mmCIF file of N, CA and C in Angstrom:
data_model
loop_
_atom_site.group_PDB
_atom_site.id
_atom_site.type_symbol
_atom_site.label_atom_id
_atom_site.label_comp_id
_atom_site.label_asym_id
_atom_site.label_seq_id
_atom_site.Cartn_x
_atom_site.Cartn_y
_atom_site.Cartn_z
ATOM 1 N N MET A 1 148.725 89.347 63.954
ATOM 2 C CA MET A 1 147.738 89.691 65.051
ATOM 3 C C MET A 1 147.719 90.978 65.403
ATOM 4 N N ARG A 2 146.769 91.730 65.530
ATOM 5 C CA ARG A 2 146.578 92.990 65.716
ATOM 6 C C ARG A 2 145.732 93.310 67.006
ATOM 7 N N ALA A 3 145.963 94.252 67.757
ATOM 8 C CA ALA A 3 145.340 94.554 68.914
ATOM 9 C C ALA A 3 145.360 95.890 69.295
ATOM 10 N N VAL A 4 144.062 96.388 69.690
ATOM 11 C CA VAL A 4 143.971 97.745 70.361
ATOM 12 C C VAL A 4 143.713 97.397 71.621
ATOM 13 N N ILE A 5 144.380 97.965 72.515
ATOM 14 C CA ILE A 5 144.304 97.689 73.856
ATOM 15 C C ILE A 5 144.100 99.085 74.864
ATOM 16 N N GLN A 6 142.742 99.074 75.424
ATOM 17 C CA GLN A 6 142.309 100.205 76.103
ATOM 18 C C GLN A 6 142.301 99.928 77.670
ATOM 19 N N ARG A 7 142.747 100.715 78.389
ATOM 20 C CA ARG A 7 142.579 100.652 79.838
ATOM 21 C C ARG A 7 141.250 101.377 79.999
ATOM 22 N N VAL A 8 140.471 100.648 80.867
ATOM 23 C CA VAL A 8 139.073 101.119 81.218
ATOM 24 C C VAL A 8 138.797 100.818 82.661
ATOM 25 N N THR A 9 137.735 101.874 82.886
ATOM 26 C CA THR A 9 137.176 101.676 84.349
ATOM 27 C C THR A 9 135.823 100.580 84.246
ATOM 28 N N HIS A 10 135.356 100.418 82.931
ATOM 29 C CA HIS A 10 134.505 99.740 82.769
ATOM 30 C C HIS A 10 134.071 99.373 81.333
ATOM 31 N N ALA A 11 133.510 98.492 80.964
ATOM 32 C CA ALA A 11 133.521 97.955 79.597
ATOM 33 C C ALA A 11 132.380 96.898 79.381
ATOM 34 N N SER A 12 131.559 96.832 78.441
ATOM 35 C CA SER A 12 130.521 95.660 77.979
ATOM 36 C C SER A 12 130.402 95.792 76.741
ATOM 37 N N VAL A 13 130.039 94.336 76.351
ATOM 38 C CA VAL A 13 129.652 94.064 74.896
ATOM 39 C C VAL A 13 127.968 93.378 74.664
ATOM 40 N N ALA A 14 127.350 93.858 73.896
ATOM 41 C CA ALA A 14 126.018 93.400 73.817
ATOM 42 C C ALA A 14 125.840 92.914 72.338
ATOM 43 N N VAL A 15 124.960 91.934 72.317
ATOM 44 C CA VAL A 15 124.588 91.313 70.949
ATOM 45 C C VAL A 15 123.010 91.228 71.083
ATOM 46 N N ASP A 16 122.544 91.911 70.143
ATOM 47 C CA ASP A 16 121.033 91.667 69.917
ATOM 48 C C ASP A 16 120.449 92.567 71.245
ATOM 49 N N GLY A 17 121.112 93.431 71.397
ATOM 50 C CA GLY A 17 120.527 94.382 72.652
ATOM 51 C C GLY A 17 120.498 93.793 74.135
ATOM 52 N N GLU A 18 121.458 92.634 74.238
ATOM 53 C CA GLU A 18 121.520 92.010 75.577
ATOM 54 C C GLU A 18 122.994 91.936 75.903
ATOM 55 N N VAL A 19 123.497 92.383 77.092
ATOM 56 C CA VAL A 19 124.725 92.347 77.514
ATOM 57 C C VAL A 19 125.124 91.074 77.325
ATOM 58 N N LYS A 20 126.169 90.696 76.801
ATOM 59 C CA LYS A 20 126.591 89.479 76.787
ATOM 60 C C LYS A 20 127.814 89.095 77.787
ATOM 61 N N SER A 21 128.620 90.074 77.981
ATOM 62 C CA SER A 21 129.753 90.430 78.937
ATOM 63 C C SER A 21 130.092 91.704 79.399
ATOM 64 N N GLU A 22 130.680 91.773 80.612
ATOM 65 C CA GLU A 22 131.001 93.062 81.112
ATOM 66 C C GLU A 22 132.178 92.807 82.183
ATOM 67 N N ILE A 23 132.919 93.978 82.116
ATOM 68 C CA ILE A 23 134.187 94.033 83.281
ATOM 69 C C ILE A 23 134.102 95.324 83.917
ATOM 70 N N GLY A 24 135.018 95.221 84.889
ATOM 71 C CA GLY A 24 135.097 96.499 85.734
ATOM 72 C C GLY A 24 136.361 97.310 85.331
ATOM 73 N N ASN A 25 137.420 97.513 86.347
ATOM 74 C CA ASN A 25 138.686 97.978 85.933
ATOM 75 C C ASN A 25 139.400 96.818 85.231
ATOM 76 N N GLY A 26 140.021 97.168 84.155
ATOM 77 C CA GLY A 26 140.764 96.068 83.375
ATOM 78 C C GLY A 26 141.222 96.862 81.941
ATOM 79 N N LEU A 27 141.337 95.644 81.161
ATOM 80 C CA LEU A 27 141.799 95.905 79.890
ATOM 81 C C LEU A 27 140.727 95.488 78.670
ATOM 82 N N LEU A 28 140.338 96.473 77.756
ATOM 83 C CA LEU A 28 139.440 95.900 76.771
ATOM 84 C C LEU A 28 140.431 95.760 75.597
ATOM 85 N N ILE A 29 140.346 94.487 75.010
ATOM 86 C CA ILE A 29 141.344 94.124 73.853
ATOM 87 C C ILE A 29 140.367 93.965 72.411
ATOM 88 N N LEU A 30 140.748 94.840 71.362
ATOM 89 C CA LEU A 30 140.091 94.623 70.208
ATOM 90 C C LEU A 30 141.189 93.871 69.450
ATOM 91 N N LEU A 31 140.716 92.500 69.030
ATOM 92 C CA LEU A 31 141.633 91.759 68.431
ATOM 93 C C LEU A 31 141.298 91.590 66.917
ATOM 94 N N GLY A 32 142.267 91.521 66.038
ATOM 95 C CA GLY A 32 142.362 91.140 64.834
ATOM 96 C C GLY A 32 143.206 90.059 64.366
ATOM 97 N N VAL A 33 142.780 89.018 63.606
ATOM 98 C CA VAL A 33 143.653 88.033 63.244
ATOM 99 C C VAL A 33 143.647 87.994 61.785
ATOM 100 N N GLU A 34 144.869 87.761 61.199
ATOM 101 C CA GLU A 34 145.106 87.476 59.732
ATOM 102 C C GLU A 34 145.543 86.265 59.302
ATOM 103 N N GLU A 35 145.405 85.986 58.019
ATOM 104 C CA GLU A 35 145.962 84.592 57.534
ATOM 105 C C GLU A 35 147.218 84.206 57.901
ATOM 106 N N ALA A 36 148.405 84.822 57.989
ATOM 107 C CA ALA A 36 149.682 84.648 58.612
ATOM 108 C C ALA A 36 149.683 84.342 59.888
ATOM 109 N N ASP A 37 148.899 84.595 60.384
ATOM 110 C CA ASP A 37 149.135 84.589 62.181
ATOM 111 C C ASP A 37 149.080 82.847 62.407
ATOM 112 N N GLY A 38 149.701 82.430 63.614
ATOM 113 C CA GLY A 38 149.888 81.329 64.172
ATOM 114 C C GLY A 38 150.011 81.229 65.766
ATOM 115 N N GLN A 39 150.401 80.225 66.400
ATOM 116 C CA GLN A 39 150.600 80.006 67.783
ATOM 117 C C GLN A 39 151.554 80.856 68.410
ATOM 118 N N GLU A 40 152.804 81.046 67.410
ATOM 119 C CA GLU A 40 153.666 82.089 67.940
ATOM 120 C C GLU A 40 153.148 83.481 68.372
ATOM 121 N N ASP A 41 152.299 83.945 67.518
ATOM 122 C CA ASP A 41 151.701 85.289 67.221
ATOM 123 C C ASP A 41 150.861 85.250 68.748
ATOM 124 N N VAL A 42 150.005 84.288 68.902
ATOM 125 C CA VAL A 42 148.999 84.051 70.038
ATOM 126 C C VAL A 42 149.957 84.274 71.022
ATOM 127 N N GLU A 43 151.184 83.488 71.665
ATOM 128 C CA GLU A 43 151.830 83.560 72.725
ATOM 129 C C GLU A 43 152.492 84.816 73.032
ATOM 130 N N TRP A 44 153.102 85.288 71.967
ATOM 131 C CA TRP A 44 153.822 86.515 72.267
ATOM 132 C C TRP A 44 152.653 87.829 72.647
ATOM 133 N N LEU A 45 151.628 87.983 71.832
ATOM 134 C CA LEU A 45 150.735 88.968 72.276
ATOM 135 C C LEU A 45 150.057 88.641 73.471
ATOM 136 N N ALA A 46 149.764 87.506 74.061
ATOM 137 C CA ALA A 46 149.016 87.297 75.276
ATOM 138 C C ALA A 46 150.390 87.524 76.375
ATOM 139 N N ARG A 47 151.257 87.048 76.270
ATOM 140 C CA ARG A 47 152.414 87.420 76.993
ATOM 141 C C ARG A 47 152.679 88.801 77.389
ATOM 142 N N LYS A 48 152.997 89.837 76.146
ATOM 143 C CA LYS A 48 152.788 91.148 75.883
ATOM 144 C C LYS A 48 151.921 91.634 76.727
ATOM 145 N N ILE A 49 150.800 91.758 76.513
ATOM 146 C CA ILE A 49 149.458 92.197 77.173
ATOM 147 C C ILE A 49 149.214 92.045 78.495
ATOM 148 N N ALA A 50 149.423 90.764 78.947
ATOM 149 C CA ALA A 50 149.344 90.636 80.366
ATOM 150 C C ALA A 50 150.330 91.239 81.323
ATOM 151 N N ASN A 51 151.468 91.388 80.823
ATOM 152 C CA ASN A 51 152.746 92.022 81.481
ATOM 153 C C ASN A 51 152.880 93.530 81.000
ATOM 154 N N LEU A 52 151.784 94.152 80.291
ATOM 155 C CA LEU A 52 151.991 95.506 80.031
ATOM 156 C C LEU A 52 151.801 96.590 81.007
ATOM 157 N N ARG A 53 152.668 97.381 81.277
ATOM 158 C CA ARG A 53 152.728 98.337 82.387
ATOM 159 C C ARG A 53 151.950 99.389 82.241
ATOM 160 N N VAL A 54 150.704 99.489 82.244
ATOM 161 C CA VAL A 54 149.755 100.792 81.753
ATOM 162 C C VAL A 54 148.991 101.161 83.141
ATOM 163 N N PHE A 55 149.065 100.452 84.276
ATOM 164 C CA PHE A 55 148.266 100.999 85.474
ATOM 165 C C PHE A 55 149.140 101.643 86.494
ATOM 166 N N ASP A 56 148.669 102.757 87.223
ATOM 167 C CA ASP A 56 149.641 103.449 88.053
ATOM 168 C C ASP A 56 150.138 102.908 89.262
ATOM 169 N N ASP A 57 151.270 102.979 89.437
ATOM 170 C CA ASP A 57 151.819 102.781 90.900
ATOM 171 C C ASP A 57 151.341 103.542 91.881
ATOM 172 N N GLU A 58 151.960 103.646 93.103
ATOM 173 C CA GLU A 58 151.431 104.530 94.202
ATOM 174 C C GLU A 58 151.909 105.891 93.986
ATOM 175 N N ASP A 59 153.014 105.958 92.929
ATOM 176 C CA ASP A 59 153.357 107.499 92.659
ATOM 177 C C ASP A 59 152.486 108.002 91.457
ATOM 178 N N GLY A 60 151.621 107.219 90.773
ATOM 179 C CA GLY A 60 150.963 107.773 89.884
ATOM 180 C C GLY A 60 151.729 107.530 88.573
ATOM 181 N N VAL A 61 152.664 106.760 88.509
ATOM 182 C CA VAL A 61 153.252 106.475 87.369
ATOM 183 C C VAL A 61 152.974 105.152 86.754
ATOM 184 N N MET A 62 152.814 105.135 85.345
ATOM 185 C CA MET A 62 152.267 103.578 84.848
ATOM 186 C C MET A 62 153.621 102.747 84.832
ATOM 187 N N ASN A 63 153.403 101.956 85.972
ATOM 188 C CA ASN A 63 154.649 101.177 86.123
ATOM 189 C C ASN A 63 154.241 99.696 86.489
ATOM 190 N N ARG A 64 152.815 99.279 86.730
ATOM 191 C CA ARG A 64 152.142 98.203 87.202
ATOM 192 C C ARG A 64 151.418 97.512 86.013
ATOM 193 N N SER A 65 151.260 96.097 86.021
ATOM 194 C CA SER A 65 150.560 95.555 85.021
ATOM 195 C C SER A 65 149.362 95.120 85.255
ATOM 196 N N ILE A 66 148.423 94.604 84.596
ATOM 197 C CA ILE A 66 147.133 94.214 84.853
ATOM 198 C C ILE A 66 147.274 92.970 86.024
ATOM 199 N N VAL A 67 148.350 92.049 85.950
ATOM 200 C CA VAL A 67 148.606 91.269 86.826
ATOM 201 C C VAL A 67 148.962 91.829 88.193
ATOM 202 N N ASP A 68 149.905 92.715 88.187
ATOM 203 C CA ASP A 68 150.171 93.397 89.375
ATOM 204 C C ASP A 68 149.084 93.802 90.255
ATOM 205 N N CYS A 69 148.033 94.578 89.735
ATOM 206 C CA CYS A 69 147.081 95.198 90.419
ATOM 207 C C CYS A 69 145.487 94.402 90.451
ATOM 208 N N GLY A 70 145.590 93.605 89.547
ATOM 209 C CA GLY A 70 144.251 92.658 89.356
ATOM 210 C C GLY A 70 143.103 93.410 88.418
ATOM 211 N N GLY A 71 142.416 92.873 87.942
ATOM 212 C CA GLY A 71 141.453 93.319 86.923
ATOM 213 C C GLY A 71 140.811 92.573 86.138
ATOM 214 N N GLU A 72 139.989 92.703 85.017
ATOM 215 C CA GLU A 72 139.553 91.678 83.937
ATOM 216 C C GLU A 72 140.024 92.120 82.651
ATOM 217 N N PHE A 73 139.641 91.015 81.650
ATOM 218 C CA PHE A 73 139.971 91.606 80.279
ATOM 219 C C PHE A 73 138.625 91.279 79.812
ATOM 220 N N LEU A 74 138.347 92.226 78.728
ATOM 221 C CA LEU A 74 137.271 91.771 77.693
ATOM 222 C C LEU A 74 137.937 91.677 76.451
ATOM 223 N N VAL A 75 137.702 90.664 75.652
ATOM 224 C CA VAL A 75 138.442 90.365 74.279
ATOM 225 C C VAL A 75 137.295 90.533 73.321
ATOM 226 N N ILE A 76 137.264 91.188 72.224
ATOM 227 C CA ILE A 76 136.573 91.272 71.312
ATOM 228 C C ILE A 76 136.930 91.147 69.683
ATOM 229 N N SER A 77 136.382 90.284 69.180
ATOM 230 C CA SER A 77 137.220 90.025 67.712
ATOM 231 C C SER A 77 136.765 91.097 66.828
ATOM 232 N N GLN A 78 137.776 91.533 66.201
ATOM 233 C CA GLN A 78 137.770 92.836 65.237
ATOM 234 C C GLN A 78 138.416 92.644 63.862
ATOM 235 N N PHE A 79 137.577 92.252 63.096
ATOM 236 C CA PHE A 79 138.547 91.817 61.769
ATOM 237 C C PHE A 79 138.759 92.908 61.028
ATOM 238 N N THR A 80 138.132 94.305 61.385
ATOM 239 C CA THR A 80 138.316 95.450 60.576
ATOM 240 C C THR A 80 139.390 96.078 61.068
ATOM 241 N N LEU A 81 140.253 95.578 61.904
ATOM 242 C CA LEU A 81 141.689 95.922 62.146
ATOM 243 C C LEU A 81 142.584 95.730 60.998
ATOM 244 N N PHE A 82 142.070 95.070 60.147
ATOM 245 C CA PHE A 82 142.996 94.412 58.972
ATOM 246 C C PHE A 82 142.401 95.341 57.640
ATOM 247 N N ALA A 83 141.678 96.301 57.962
ATOM 248 C CA ALA A 83 141.127 97.201 56.563
ATOM 249 C C ALA A 83 142.312 97.620 55.763
ATOM 250 N N SER A 84 142.025 97.431 54.527
ATOM 251 C CA SER A 84 142.921 98.134 53.547
ATOM 252 C C SER A 84 142.302 99.221 52.962
ATOM 253 N N TYR A 85 142.645 100.233 53.240
ATOM 254 C CA TYR A 85 142.099 101.896 52.614
ATOM 255 C C TYR A 85 142.966 102.329 51.586
ATOM 256 N N LYS A 86 143.998 101.969 50.867
ATOM 257 C CA LYS A 86 144.770 102.404 50.088
ATOM 258 C C LYS A 86 144.005 102.890 48.756
ATOM 259 N N LYS A 87 143.132 101.938 48.472
ATOM 260 C CA LYS A 87 142.464 102.312 47.010
ATOM 261 C C LYS A 87 140.960 102.450 47.324
ATOM 262 N N GLY A 88 140.635 103.903 46.662
ATOM 263 C CA GLY A 88 139.170 104.319 46.925
ATOM 264 C C GLY A 88 138.911 104.666 48.492
ATOM 265 N N ASN A 89 137.605 104.678 48.737
ATOM 266 C CA ASN A 89 137.096 104.825 49.812
ATOM 267 C C ASN A 89 136.628 104.058 50.659
ATOM 268 N N ARG A 90 136.141 102.864 50.152
ATOM 269 C CA ARG A 90 135.439 101.681 50.825
ATOM 270 C C ARG A 90 136.492 100.813 51.022
ATOM 271 N N PRO A 91 136.809 100.474 52.610
ATOM 272 C CA PRO A 91 137.938 99.536 52.807
ATOM 273 C C PRO A 91 137.647 98.117 52.553
ATOM 274 N N SER A 92 138.636 97.383 52.120
ATOM 275 C CA SER A 92 138.636 95.954 51.874
ATOM 276 C C SER A 92 139.284 95.036 53.121
ATOM 277 N N TRP A 93 139.063 93.629 53.109
ATOM 278 C CA TRP A 93 139.305 93.194 54.329
ATOM 279 C C TRP A 93 140.029 91.770 53.932
ATOM 280 N N PHE A 94 140.667 91.985 52.859
ATOM 281 C CA PHE A 94 141.298 90.857 52.235
ATOM 282 C C PHE A 94 142.514 90.354 53.232
ATOM 283 N N ARG A 95 143.029 90.703 54.157
ATOM 284 C CA ARG A 95 144.016 90.472 54.932
ATOM 285 C C ARG A 95 143.444 89.793 56.267
ATOM 286 N N ALA A 96 142.368 89.934 56.485
ATOM 287 C CA ALA A 96 141.663 89.588 57.916
ATOM 288 C C ALA A 96 141.526 87.934 57.370
ATOM 289 N N ALA A 97 141.890 86.968 58.419
ATOM 290 C CA ALA A 97 141.627 85.600 58.266
ATOM 291 C C ALA A 97 140.273 85.111 58.267
ATOM 292 N N ARG A 98 140.088 84.093 57.488
ATOM 293 C CA ARG A 98 138.800 83.345 57.314
ATOM 294 C C ARG A 98 138.437 82.758 58.540
ATOM 295 N N HIS A 99 137.307 82.416 58.861
ATOM 296 C CA HIS A 99 136.769 81.883 60.232
ATOM 297 C C HIS A 99 137.393 80.777 60.635
ATOM 298 N N GLU A 100 137.665 79.727 59.960
ATOM 299 C CA GLU A 100 138.538 78.512 60.181
ATOM 300 C C GLU A 100 139.757 78.859 60.601
ATOM 301 N N ILE A 101 140.491 79.899 60.500
ATOM 302 C CA ILE A 101 141.609 80.226 60.989
ATOM 303 C C ILE A 101 141.447 81.082 62.123
ATOM 304 N N SER A 102 140.638 82.246 61.749
ATOM 305 C CA SER A 102 140.529 83.254 63.022
ATOM 306 C C SER A 102 139.962 82.649 64.608
ATOM 307 N N ILE A 103 138.816 82.018 64.332
ATOM 308 C CA ILE A 103 138.121 81.662 65.503
ATOM 309 C C ILE A 103 139.311 80.556 66.475
ATOM 310 N N PRO A 104 139.793 79.841 65.902
ATOM 311 C CA PRO A 104 140.550 78.965 66.638
ATOM 312 C C PRO A 104 141.819 79.695 67.527
ATOM 313 N N LEU A 105 142.276 80.656 66.582
ATOM 314 C CA LEU A 105 143.587 81.711 67.088
ATOM 315 C C LEU A 105 142.879 82.672 68.191
ATOM 316 N N TYR A 106 141.752 82.933 67.833
ATOM 317 C CA TYR A 106 140.823 84.073 68.905
ATOM 318 C C TYR A 106 140.755 83.253 70.351
ATOM 319 N N GLU A 107 140.207 81.846 70.022
ATOM 320 C CA GLU A 107 139.924 81.374 71.231
ATOM 321 C C GLU A 107 141.412 81.002 72.242
ATOM 322 N N MET A 108 142.166 80.546 71.289
ATOM 323 C CA MET A 108 143.618 80.117 71.752
ATOM 324 C C MET A 108 144.071 81.521 72.611
ATOM 325 N N PHE A 109 144.192 82.694 72.001
ATOM 326 C CA PHE A 109 144.586 83.901 72.646
ATOM 327 C C PHE A 109 143.783 84.155 73.793
ATOM 328 N N CYS A 110 142.456 83.937 73.747
ATOM 329 C CA CYS A 110 141.640 84.128 75.359
ATOM 330 C C CYS A 110 142.028 82.935 76.197
ATOM 331 N N GLU A 111 142.250 82.027 75.931
ATOM 332 C CA GLU A 111 142.925 80.929 76.754
ATOM 333 C C GLU A 111 144.254 81.163 77.323
ATOM 334 N N LYS A 112 145.121 81.619 76.461
ATOM 335 C CA LYS A 112 146.482 81.819 76.683
ATOM 336 C C LYS A 112 146.766 83.185 77.539
ATOM 337 N N LEU A 113 145.628 84.015 77.356
ATOM 338 C CA LEU A 113 145.760 85.313 78.169
ATOM 339 C C LEU A 113 145.208 84.984 79.790
ATOM 340 N N ALA A 114 144.339 84.224 79.698
ATOM 341 C CA ALA A 114 143.782 83.723 81.088
ATOM 342 C C ALA A 114 144.887 83.024 81.678
ATOM 343 N N ASN A 115 145.730 82.045 81.117
ATOM 344 C CA ASN A 115 146.563 81.243 81.913
ATOM 345 C C ASN A 115 148.034 82.333 82.025
ATOM 346 N N GLU A 116 148.291 83.235 81.318
ATOM 347 C CA GLU A 116 149.430 83.801 81.667
ATOM 348 C C GLU A 116 149.104 85.034 82.727
ATOM 349 N N SER A 117 147.874 85.465 82.764
ATOM 350 C CA SER A 117 147.525 86.530 83.678
ATOM 351 C C SER A 117 146.998 85.989 85.061
ATOM 352 N N GLN A 118 146.251 84.703 84.965
ATOM 353 C CA GLN A 118 145.375 84.081 86.112
ATOM 354 C C GLN A 118 144.366 85.342 86.458
ATOM 355 N N LEU A 119 143.702 85.971 85.280
ATOM 356 C CA LEU A 119 142.682 86.818 85.469
ATOM 357 C C LEU A 119 141.544 86.426 84.688
ATOM 358 N N PRO A 120 140.197 87.093 84.933
ATOM 359 C CA PRO A 120 139.198 86.631 84.042
ATOM 360 C C PRO A 120 139.316 87.089 82.667
ATOM 361 N N VAL A 121 138.939 86.411 81.822
ATOM 362 C CA VAL A 121 138.827 87.070 80.557
ATOM 363 C C VAL A 121 137.448 86.844 80.003
ATOM 364 N N ARG A 122 136.783 87.869 79.670
ATOM 365 C CA ARG A 122 135.338 87.833 79.106
ATOM 366 C C ARG A 122 135.428 87.877 77.490
ATOM 367 N N THR A 123 134.458 87.759 76.872
ATOM 368 C CA THR A 123 134.605 87.512 75.457
ATOM 369 C C THR A 123 133.278 88.274 74.742
ATOM 370 N N GLY A 124 133.263 88.567 73.671
ATOM 371 C CA GLY A 124 131.974 88.876 72.915
ATOM 372 C C GLY A 124 131.627 87.653 72.149
ATOM 373 N N GLU A 125 130.956 87.849 71.004
ATOM 374 C CA GLU A 125 130.372 86.611 70.364
ATOM 375 C C GLU A 125 130.840 86.674 68.864
ATOM 376 N N PHE A 126 131.823 85.732 68.453
ATOM 377 C CA PHE A 126 132.642 85.936 67.377
ATOM 378 C C PHE A 126 131.695 86.021 66.220
ATOM 379 N N GLY A 127 131.985 86.773 65.393
ATOM 380 C CA GLY A 127 131.215 87.085 64.192
ATOM 381 C C GLY A 127 129.878 87.780 64.258
ATOM 382 N N ALA A 128 129.323 88.049 65.216
ATOM 383 C CA ALA A 128 128.115 88.660 65.684
ATOM 384 C C ALA A 128 128.315 90.129 65.406
ATOM 385 N N TYR A 129 127.247 90.932 64.976
ATOM 386 C CA TYR A 129 127.108 92.235 65.369
ATOM 387 C C TYR A 129 127.036 92.603 66.703
ATOM 388 N N MET A 130 128.136 93.351 67.136
ATOM 389 C CA MET A 130 128.134 93.589 68.665
ATOM 390 C C MET A 130 128.164 95.226 68.848
ATOM 391 N N GLN A 131 127.775 95.550 69.940
ATOM 392 C CA GLN A 131 127.929 96.991 70.437
ATOM 393 C C GLN A 131 128.864 96.848 71.838
ATOM 394 N N VAL A 132 129.820 97.876 71.663
ATOM 395 C CA VAL A 132 130.864 97.663 72.732
ATOM 396 C C VAL A 132 130.732 99.097 73.309
ATOM 397 N N GLU A 133 130.732 99.125 74.747
ATOM 398 C CA GLU A 133 130.487 100.419 75.464
ATOM 399 C C GLU A 133 131.605 100.441 76.347
ATOM 400 N N LEU A 134 132.461 101.548 76.687
ATOM 401 C CA LEU A 134 133.519 101.406 77.372
ATOM 402 C C LEU A 134 133.637 103.023 78.187
ATOM 403 N N LEU A 135 134.401 103.158 78.911
ATOM 404 C CA LEU A 135 134.992 104.133 79.554
ATOM 405 C C LEU A 135 136.552 104.120 79.782
ATOM 406 N N ASN A 136 137.214 104.768 78.717
ATOM 407 C CA ASN A 136 138.560 104.711 78.586
ATOM 408 C C ASN A 136 139.050 105.506 79.821
ATOM 409 N N ASP A 137 139.948 104.948 80.314
ATOM 410 C CA ASP A 137 140.641 105.383 81.855
ATOM 411 C C ASP A 137 142.103 105.971 81.461
ATOM 412 N N GLY A 138 142.127 107.302 81.260
ATOM 413 C CA GLY A 138 143.348 108.069 81.247
ATOM 414 C C GLY A 138 143.343 109.489 80.133
ATOM 415 N N PRO A 139 143.115 108.895 78.931
ATOM 416 C CA PRO A 139 142.916 107.645 78.171
ATOM 417 C C PRO A 139 144.337 107.058 77.786
ATOM 418 N N VAL A 140 144.005 105.687 77.920
ATOM 419 C CA VAL A 140 145.273 104.835 77.503
ATOM 420 C C VAL A 140 144.577 103.892 76.644
ATOM 421 N N THR A 141 145.398 104.160 75.446
ATOM 422 C CA THR A 141 145.227 103.208 74.287
ATOM 423 C C THR A 141 146.383 102.864 73.578
ATOM 424 N N ILE A 142 146.717 101.637 73.313
ATOM 425 C CA ILE A 142 147.884 101.200 72.766
ATOM 426 C C ILE A 142 147.521 100.241 71.586
ATOM 427 N N CYS A 143 148.161 100.172 70.753
ATOM 428 C CA CYS A 143 148.452 99.415 69.349
ATOM 429 C C CYS A 143 149.339 98.505 69.247
ATOM 430 N N MET A 144 149.222 97.243 69.004
ATOM 431 C CA MET A 144 150.156 96.354 68.890
ATOM 432 C C MET A 144 149.810 95.408 67.694
ATOM 433 N N ASP A 145 150.980 95.093 66.906
ATOM 434 C CA ASP A 145 151.033 94.295 65.867
ATOM 435 C C ASP A 145 152.012 92.979 65.993
ATOM 436 N N THR A 146 151.833 91.605 66.043
ATOM 437 C CA THR A 146 152.853 90.655 66.094
ATOM 438 C C THR A 146 153.880 90.860 64.860
ATOM 439 N N LYS A 147 153.447 91.374 63.812
ATOM 440 C CA LYS A 147 154.342 91.511 62.502
ATOM 441 C C LYS A 147 155.260 92.641 62.754
ATOM 442 N N ASN A 148 155.154 93.491 63.661
ATOM 443 C CA ASN A 148 156.009 94.579 64.211
ATOM 444 C C ASN A 148 156.555 94.769 65.320
ATOM 445 N N LYS A 149 156.932 93.719 65.926
ATOM 446 C CA LYS A 149 157.503 93.655 67.362
ATOM 447 C C LYS A 149 158.486 94.528 67.852
ATOM 448 N N GLU A 150 159.303 95.058 66.919
ATOM 449 C CA GLU A 150 160.407 96.050 67.481
ATOM 450 C C GLU A 150 159.759 97.293 67.456
#
C-alpha cells in the first residue's frame, strides 16, 4: 500500500459536482493498493498514520499525533500512486490492484484507521471520478509505502 498523507486545515471531495465528504483540521490520505497487499499492510499503515507526529505541540514543534490533538481523516482511493512511468511518457497501472482486491482492503484500512484513532474517517467514492480540494497546512506532505518500512 502507498499513502500520500497531507496535514490540512480543510479538505473535501466531490463526485459529479456534489460534495461527498469534507473535513476540517486533520489528514487527507490518498491511498493506493497493489496486488501484493494484505491485512498486515492495512494494520501497519493505519497504526503508523494514526500515531504520526505531524501536529505542533505548545512549542511549535511537530510532536503531536492527530490522536493527541483531535481532527478528522479524509481517505481517497488513488490507484495512480502505482503508476509505472519507466517506459514512454504514458503511465501504466499494472501494479494497481483490481477492484476485487483493492475495495475490501481500502474499506478495511478506513475501518482500522477509525478503530486505531477513535476519530472520524470520511471517504470519497471508490472508482469514481473525484475532485479533491484541500488547504495543505505547513505544507506537510509525507509518503509511505508498506513495502518500504525501513
